[in-house]
mmCIF file of C-alpha atoms and ligand atoms in Angstrom:
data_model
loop_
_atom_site.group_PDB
_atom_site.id
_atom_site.type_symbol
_atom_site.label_atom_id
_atom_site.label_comp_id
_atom_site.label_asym_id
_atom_site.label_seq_id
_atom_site.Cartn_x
_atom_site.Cartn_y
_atom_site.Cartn_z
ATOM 1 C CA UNK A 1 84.737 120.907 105.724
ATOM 2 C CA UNK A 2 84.584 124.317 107.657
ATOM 3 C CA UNK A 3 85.535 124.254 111.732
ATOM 4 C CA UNK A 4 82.035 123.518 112.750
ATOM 5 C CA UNK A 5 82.212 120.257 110.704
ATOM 6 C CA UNK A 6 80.079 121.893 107.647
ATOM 7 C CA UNK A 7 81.019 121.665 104.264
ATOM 8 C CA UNK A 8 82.463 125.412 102.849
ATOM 9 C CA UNK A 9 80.215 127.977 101.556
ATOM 10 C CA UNK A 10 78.843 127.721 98.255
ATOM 11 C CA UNK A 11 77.214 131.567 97.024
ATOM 12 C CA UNK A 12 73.589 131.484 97.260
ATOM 13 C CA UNK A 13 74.006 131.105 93.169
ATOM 14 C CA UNK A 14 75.738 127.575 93.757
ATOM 15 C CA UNK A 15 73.499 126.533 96.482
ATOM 16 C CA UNK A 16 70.419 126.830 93.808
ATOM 17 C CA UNK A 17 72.429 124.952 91.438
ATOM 18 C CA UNK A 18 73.940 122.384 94.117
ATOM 19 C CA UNK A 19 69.908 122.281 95.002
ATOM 20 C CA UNK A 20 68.971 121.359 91.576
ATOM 21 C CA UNK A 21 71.097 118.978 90.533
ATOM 22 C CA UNK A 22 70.358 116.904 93.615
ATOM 23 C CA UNK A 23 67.069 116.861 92.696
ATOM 24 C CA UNK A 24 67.433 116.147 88.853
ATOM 25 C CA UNK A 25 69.595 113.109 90.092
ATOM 26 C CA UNK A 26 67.083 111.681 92.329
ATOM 27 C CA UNK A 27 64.268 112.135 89.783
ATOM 28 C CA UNK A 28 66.164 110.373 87.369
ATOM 29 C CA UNK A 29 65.538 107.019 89.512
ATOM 30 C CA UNK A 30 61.527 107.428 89.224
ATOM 31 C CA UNK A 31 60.360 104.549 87.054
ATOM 32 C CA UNK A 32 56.840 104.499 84.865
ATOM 33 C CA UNK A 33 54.309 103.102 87.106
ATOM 34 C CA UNK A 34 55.684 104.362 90.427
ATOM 35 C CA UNK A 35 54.107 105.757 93.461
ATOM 36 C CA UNK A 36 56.393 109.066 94.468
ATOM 37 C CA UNK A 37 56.140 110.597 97.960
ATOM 38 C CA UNK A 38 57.050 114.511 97.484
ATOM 39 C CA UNK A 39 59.459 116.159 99.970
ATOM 40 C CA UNK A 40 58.656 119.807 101.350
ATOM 41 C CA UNK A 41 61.091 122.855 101.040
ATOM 42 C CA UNK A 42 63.182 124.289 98.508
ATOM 43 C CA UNK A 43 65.065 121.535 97.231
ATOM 44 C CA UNK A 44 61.993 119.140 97.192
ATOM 45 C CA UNK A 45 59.862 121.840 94.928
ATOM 46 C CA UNK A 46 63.111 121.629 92.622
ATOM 47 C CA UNK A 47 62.444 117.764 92.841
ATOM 48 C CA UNK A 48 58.785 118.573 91.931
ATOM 49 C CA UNK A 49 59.372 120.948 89.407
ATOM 50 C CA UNK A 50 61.965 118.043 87.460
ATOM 51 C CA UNK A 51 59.110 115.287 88.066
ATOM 52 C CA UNK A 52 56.711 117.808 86.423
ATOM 53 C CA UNK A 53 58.845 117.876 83.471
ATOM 54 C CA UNK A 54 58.920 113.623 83.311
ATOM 55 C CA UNK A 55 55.263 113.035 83.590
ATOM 56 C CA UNK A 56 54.668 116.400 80.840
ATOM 57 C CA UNK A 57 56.979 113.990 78.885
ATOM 58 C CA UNK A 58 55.118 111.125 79.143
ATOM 59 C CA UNK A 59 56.254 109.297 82.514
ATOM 60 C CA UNK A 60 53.275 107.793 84.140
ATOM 61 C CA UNK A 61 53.535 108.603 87.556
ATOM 62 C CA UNK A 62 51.021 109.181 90.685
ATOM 63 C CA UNK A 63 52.446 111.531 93.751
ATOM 64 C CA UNK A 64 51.503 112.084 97.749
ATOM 65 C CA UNK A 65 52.482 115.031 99.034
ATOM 66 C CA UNK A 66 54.063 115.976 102.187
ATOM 67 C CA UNK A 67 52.611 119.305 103.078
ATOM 68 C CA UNK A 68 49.654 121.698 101.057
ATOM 69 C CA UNK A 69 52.607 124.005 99.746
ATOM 70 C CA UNK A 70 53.989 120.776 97.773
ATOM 71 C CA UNK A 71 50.245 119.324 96.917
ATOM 72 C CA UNK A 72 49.636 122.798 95.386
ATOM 73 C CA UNK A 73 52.819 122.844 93.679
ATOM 74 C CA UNK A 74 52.796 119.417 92.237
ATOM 75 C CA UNK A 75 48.825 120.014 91.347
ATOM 76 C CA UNK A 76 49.685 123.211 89.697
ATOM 77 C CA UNK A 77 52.203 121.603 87.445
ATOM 78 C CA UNK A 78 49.784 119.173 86.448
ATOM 79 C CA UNK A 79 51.302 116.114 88.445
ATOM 80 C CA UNK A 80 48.670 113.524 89.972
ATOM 81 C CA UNK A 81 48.676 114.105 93.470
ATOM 82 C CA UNK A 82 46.379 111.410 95.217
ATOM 83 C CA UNK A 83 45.524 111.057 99.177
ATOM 84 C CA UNK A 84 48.009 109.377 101.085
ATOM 85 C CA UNK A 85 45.107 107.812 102.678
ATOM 86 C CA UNK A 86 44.257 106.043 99.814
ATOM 87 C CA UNK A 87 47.604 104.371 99.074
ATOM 88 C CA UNK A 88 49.016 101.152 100.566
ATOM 89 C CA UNK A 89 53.057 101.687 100.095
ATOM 90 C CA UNK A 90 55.451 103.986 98.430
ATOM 91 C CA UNK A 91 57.579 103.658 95.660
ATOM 92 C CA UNK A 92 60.204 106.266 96.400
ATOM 93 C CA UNK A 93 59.973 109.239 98.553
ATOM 94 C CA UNK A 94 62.659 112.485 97.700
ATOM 95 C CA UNK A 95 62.712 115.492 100.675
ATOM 96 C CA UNK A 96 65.292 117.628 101.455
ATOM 97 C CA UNK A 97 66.914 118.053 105.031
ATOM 98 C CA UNK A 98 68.371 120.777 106.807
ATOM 99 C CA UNK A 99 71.645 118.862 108.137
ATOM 100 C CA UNK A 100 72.253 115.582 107.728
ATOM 101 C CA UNK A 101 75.716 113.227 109.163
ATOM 102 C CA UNK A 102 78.091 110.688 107.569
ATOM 103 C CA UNK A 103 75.578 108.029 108.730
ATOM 104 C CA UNK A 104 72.702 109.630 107.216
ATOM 105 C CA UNK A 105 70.679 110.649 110.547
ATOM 106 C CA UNK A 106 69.689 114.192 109.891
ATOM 107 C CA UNK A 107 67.651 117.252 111.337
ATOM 108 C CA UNK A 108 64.309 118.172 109.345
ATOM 109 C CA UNK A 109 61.442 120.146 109.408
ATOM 110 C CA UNK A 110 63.072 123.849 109.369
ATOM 111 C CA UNK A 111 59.782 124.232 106.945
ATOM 112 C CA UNK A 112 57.686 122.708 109.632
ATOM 113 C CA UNK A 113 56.801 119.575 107.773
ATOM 114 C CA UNK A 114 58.696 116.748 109.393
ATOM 115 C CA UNK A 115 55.290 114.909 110.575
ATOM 116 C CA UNK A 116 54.151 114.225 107.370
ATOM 117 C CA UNK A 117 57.463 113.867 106.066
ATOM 118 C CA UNK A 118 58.373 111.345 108.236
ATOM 119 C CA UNK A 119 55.716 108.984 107.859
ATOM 120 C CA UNK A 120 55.862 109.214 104.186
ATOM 121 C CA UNK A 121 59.488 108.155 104.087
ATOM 122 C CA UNK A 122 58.442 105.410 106.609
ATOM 123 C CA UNK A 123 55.832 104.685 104.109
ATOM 124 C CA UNK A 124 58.172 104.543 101.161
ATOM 125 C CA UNK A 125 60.259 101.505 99.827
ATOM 126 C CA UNK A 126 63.610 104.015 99.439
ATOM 127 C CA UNK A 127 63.779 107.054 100.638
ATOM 128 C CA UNK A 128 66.116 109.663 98.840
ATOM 129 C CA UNK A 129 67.223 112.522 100.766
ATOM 130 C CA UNK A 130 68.312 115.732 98.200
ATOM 131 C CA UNK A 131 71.039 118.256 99.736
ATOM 132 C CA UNK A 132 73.368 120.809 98.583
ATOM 133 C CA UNK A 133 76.820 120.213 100.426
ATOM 134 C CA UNK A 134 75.999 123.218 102.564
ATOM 135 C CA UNK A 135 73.901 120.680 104.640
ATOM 136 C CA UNK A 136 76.319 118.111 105.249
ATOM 137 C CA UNK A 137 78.198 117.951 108.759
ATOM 138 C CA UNK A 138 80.306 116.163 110.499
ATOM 139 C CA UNK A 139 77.663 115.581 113.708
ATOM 140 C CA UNK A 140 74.593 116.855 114.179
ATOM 141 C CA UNK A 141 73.629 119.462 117.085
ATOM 142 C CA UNK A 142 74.097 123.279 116.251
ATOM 143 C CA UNK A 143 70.587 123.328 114.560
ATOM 144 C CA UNK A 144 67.305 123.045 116.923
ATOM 145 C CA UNK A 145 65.259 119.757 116.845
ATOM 146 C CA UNK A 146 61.687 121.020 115.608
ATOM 147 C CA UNK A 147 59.167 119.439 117.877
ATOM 148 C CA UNK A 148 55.104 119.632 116.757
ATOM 149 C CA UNK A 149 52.963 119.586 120.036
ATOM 150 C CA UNK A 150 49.250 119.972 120.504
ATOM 151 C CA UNK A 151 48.513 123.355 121.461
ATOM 152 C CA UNK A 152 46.605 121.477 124.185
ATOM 153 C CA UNK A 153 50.223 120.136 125.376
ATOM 154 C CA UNK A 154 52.027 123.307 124.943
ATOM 155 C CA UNK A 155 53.100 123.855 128.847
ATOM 156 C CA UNK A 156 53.279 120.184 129.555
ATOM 157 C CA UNK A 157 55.781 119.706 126.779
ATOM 158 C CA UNK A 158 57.850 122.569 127.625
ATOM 159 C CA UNK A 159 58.290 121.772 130.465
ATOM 160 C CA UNK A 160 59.253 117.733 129.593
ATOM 161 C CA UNK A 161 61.937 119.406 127.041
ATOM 162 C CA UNK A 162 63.026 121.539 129.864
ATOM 163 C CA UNK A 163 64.021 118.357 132.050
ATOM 164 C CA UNK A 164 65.422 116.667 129.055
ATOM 165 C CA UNK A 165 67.828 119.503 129.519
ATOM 166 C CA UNK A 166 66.426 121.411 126.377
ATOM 167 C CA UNK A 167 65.405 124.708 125.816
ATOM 168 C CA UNK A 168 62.559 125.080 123.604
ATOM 169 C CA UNK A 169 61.325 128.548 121.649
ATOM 170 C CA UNK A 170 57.797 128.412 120.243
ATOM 171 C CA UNK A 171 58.045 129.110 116.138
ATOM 172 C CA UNK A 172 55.384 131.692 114.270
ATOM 173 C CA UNK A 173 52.162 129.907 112.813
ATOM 174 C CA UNK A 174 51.090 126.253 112.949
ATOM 175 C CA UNK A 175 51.647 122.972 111.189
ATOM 176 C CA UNK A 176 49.488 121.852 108.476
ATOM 177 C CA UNK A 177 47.823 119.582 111.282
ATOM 178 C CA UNK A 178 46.931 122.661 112.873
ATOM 179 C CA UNK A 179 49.660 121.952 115.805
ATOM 180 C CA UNK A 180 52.215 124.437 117.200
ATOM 181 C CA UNK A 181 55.898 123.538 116.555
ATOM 182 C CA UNK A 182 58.566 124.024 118.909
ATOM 183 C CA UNK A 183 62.266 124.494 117.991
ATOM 184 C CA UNK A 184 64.347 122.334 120.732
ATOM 185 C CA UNK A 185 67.880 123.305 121.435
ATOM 186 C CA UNK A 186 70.303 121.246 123.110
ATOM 187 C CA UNK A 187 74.125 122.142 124.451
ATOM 188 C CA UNK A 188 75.236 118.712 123.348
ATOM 189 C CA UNK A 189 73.466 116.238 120.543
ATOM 190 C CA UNK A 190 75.650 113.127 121.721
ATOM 191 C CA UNK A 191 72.869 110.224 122.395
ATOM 192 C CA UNK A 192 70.374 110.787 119.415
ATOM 193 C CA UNK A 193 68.698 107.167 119.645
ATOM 194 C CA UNK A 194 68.129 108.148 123.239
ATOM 195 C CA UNK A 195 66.628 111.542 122.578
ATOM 196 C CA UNK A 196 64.490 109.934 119.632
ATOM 197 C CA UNK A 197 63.030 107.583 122.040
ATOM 198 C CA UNK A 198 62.570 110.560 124.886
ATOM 199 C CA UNK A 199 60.892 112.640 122.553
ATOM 200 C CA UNK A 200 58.743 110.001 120.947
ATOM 201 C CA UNK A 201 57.625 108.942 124.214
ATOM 202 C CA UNK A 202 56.161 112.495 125.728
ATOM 203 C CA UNK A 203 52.670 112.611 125.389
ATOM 204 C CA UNK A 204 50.868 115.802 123.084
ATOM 205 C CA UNK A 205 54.757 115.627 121.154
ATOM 206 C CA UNK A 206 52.950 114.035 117.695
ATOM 207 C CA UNK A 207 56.457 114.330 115.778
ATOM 208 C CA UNK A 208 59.870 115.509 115.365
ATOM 209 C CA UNK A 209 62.987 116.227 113.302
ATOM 210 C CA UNK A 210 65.073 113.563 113.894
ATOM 211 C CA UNK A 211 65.402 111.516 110.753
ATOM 212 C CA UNK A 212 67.867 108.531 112.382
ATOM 213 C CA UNK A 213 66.667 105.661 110.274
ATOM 214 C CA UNK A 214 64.314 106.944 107.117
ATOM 215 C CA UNK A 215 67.162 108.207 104.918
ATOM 216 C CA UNK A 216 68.322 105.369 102.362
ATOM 217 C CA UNK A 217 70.386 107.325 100.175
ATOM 218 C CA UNK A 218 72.040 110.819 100.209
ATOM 219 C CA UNK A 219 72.144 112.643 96.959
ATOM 220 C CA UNK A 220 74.736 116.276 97.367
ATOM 221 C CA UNK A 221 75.012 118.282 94.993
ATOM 222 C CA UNK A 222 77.710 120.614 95.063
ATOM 223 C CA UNK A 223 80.462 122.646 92.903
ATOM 224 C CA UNK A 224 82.129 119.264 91.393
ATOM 225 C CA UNK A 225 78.429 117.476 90.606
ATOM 226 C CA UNK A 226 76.290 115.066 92.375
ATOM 227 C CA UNK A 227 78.354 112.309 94.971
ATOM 228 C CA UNK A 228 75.237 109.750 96.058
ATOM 229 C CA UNK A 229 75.896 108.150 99.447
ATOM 230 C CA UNK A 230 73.834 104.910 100.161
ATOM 231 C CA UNK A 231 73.223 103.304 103.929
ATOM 232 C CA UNK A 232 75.415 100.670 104.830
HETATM 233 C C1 5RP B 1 60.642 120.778 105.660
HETATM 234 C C2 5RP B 1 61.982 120.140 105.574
HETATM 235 C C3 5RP B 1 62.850 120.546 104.436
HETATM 236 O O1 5RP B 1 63.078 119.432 103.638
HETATM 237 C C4 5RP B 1 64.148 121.083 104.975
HETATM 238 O O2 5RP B 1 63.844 122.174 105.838
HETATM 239 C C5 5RP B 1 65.076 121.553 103.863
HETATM 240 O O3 5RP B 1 64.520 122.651 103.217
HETATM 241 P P1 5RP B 1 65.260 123.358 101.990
HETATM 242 O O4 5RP B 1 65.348 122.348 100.890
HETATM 243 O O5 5RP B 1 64.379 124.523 101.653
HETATM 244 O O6 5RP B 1 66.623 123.792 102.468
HETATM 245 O O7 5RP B 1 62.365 119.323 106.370
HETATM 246 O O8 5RP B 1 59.931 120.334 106.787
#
């Protein structure tokens, strides 16, 4: 691990790599018959792109997607993406993260996201989270917590961030919900049930990128292969 509790650098070669073969190991698990929830980001569209190749080779598979950039995706590689409406449970759901601790709590939605993510994985029997070592630390808390507000809310939860001692900086563009996202820093990250329930509780705050429960297993790859972490 570096000094900031990070694993070391990998080249931006090796992170691709490390990307991939976290996702080929989680795809592995899909069985025929299965109902997969599809992550969002780079490492899920790896995911995507080795589920494409399954189903092309005969695994008989439906998908819900967590954003429109990974419906499009999976639709454009001939996957069958149905509405998450229509479906009562999930098989297994595979996203990527953007850090994530020894107990498997992580920080999500740098690719704004998390809402749908979230409830997917809530939605899904076992939840596989896909990582290159690069994401791995030993506590959470340098990265911002994404927030998604109504716009209606914007003020009013600025301000409720504010005197949960956070400062909040309003990100470019909108959610696929049509919401703004805010990305929530904090000088310390020590009580992250506490914040979870905080944040959860401030009205117009629909979601954030706290992931303290959803992740059942931890797939990293990195320069010596896959290591797969399960929840206690
Ligand atoms: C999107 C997410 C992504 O899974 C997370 O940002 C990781 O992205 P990447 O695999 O591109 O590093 O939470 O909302």
């Amino acid at each position: 691990m570096s000094r900031d509790g990070g694993a070391l650098a990998l080249s931006p070669e090796d992170i691709v790599a490390a990307k991939a073969s976290a996702a080929a190991s989680a795809v592995a698990l899909i069985e025929p018959g299965m109902l997969v929830g599809l992550g969002t980001g780079s490492t899920a569209a790896l995911a995507i792109e080795a589920l494409a190749q399954r189903a092309a080779a005969g695994l008989n598979i439906r998908c819900v997607a967590t954003s429109l950039a990974s419906d499009a995706l999976a639709r454009q590689r001939g996957l069958d993406v149905i509405a998450f409406d229509d479906v009562a449970a999930v098989d297994l759901a595979i996203d990527g993260a953007d850090k994530v601790d020894p107990q498997l709590r992580a920080i999500k939605g740098a690719g704004g996201a998390f809402l749908r993510e979230k409830i997917v994985a809530r939605a899904a029997a076992r939840m596989i989270c896909i990582v290159d070592s690069t994401k791995r630390v030993a506590a959470l808390g340098k990265r911002p917590v994404p927030v998604e507000v109504l716009p209606f809310a914007r003020s009013f939860v600025g301000r409720a961030i504010a005197q949960l001692g956070g400062s909040a900086v309003l990100r470019d563009g909108m959610s696929d919900q049509g919401n703004i996202i805010l990305d929530c820093q904090w000088q310390v990250l020590s009580d992250l049930a506490g914040l979870d329930r905080q944040l959860s509780d401030v009205p117009g705050l629909v979601g954030h990128g706290l992931f303290l429960s959803e992740i059942d297993e931890l797939h990293v790859g990195g320069s010596s292969g896959v290591e797969i972490v399960k929840r206690a």
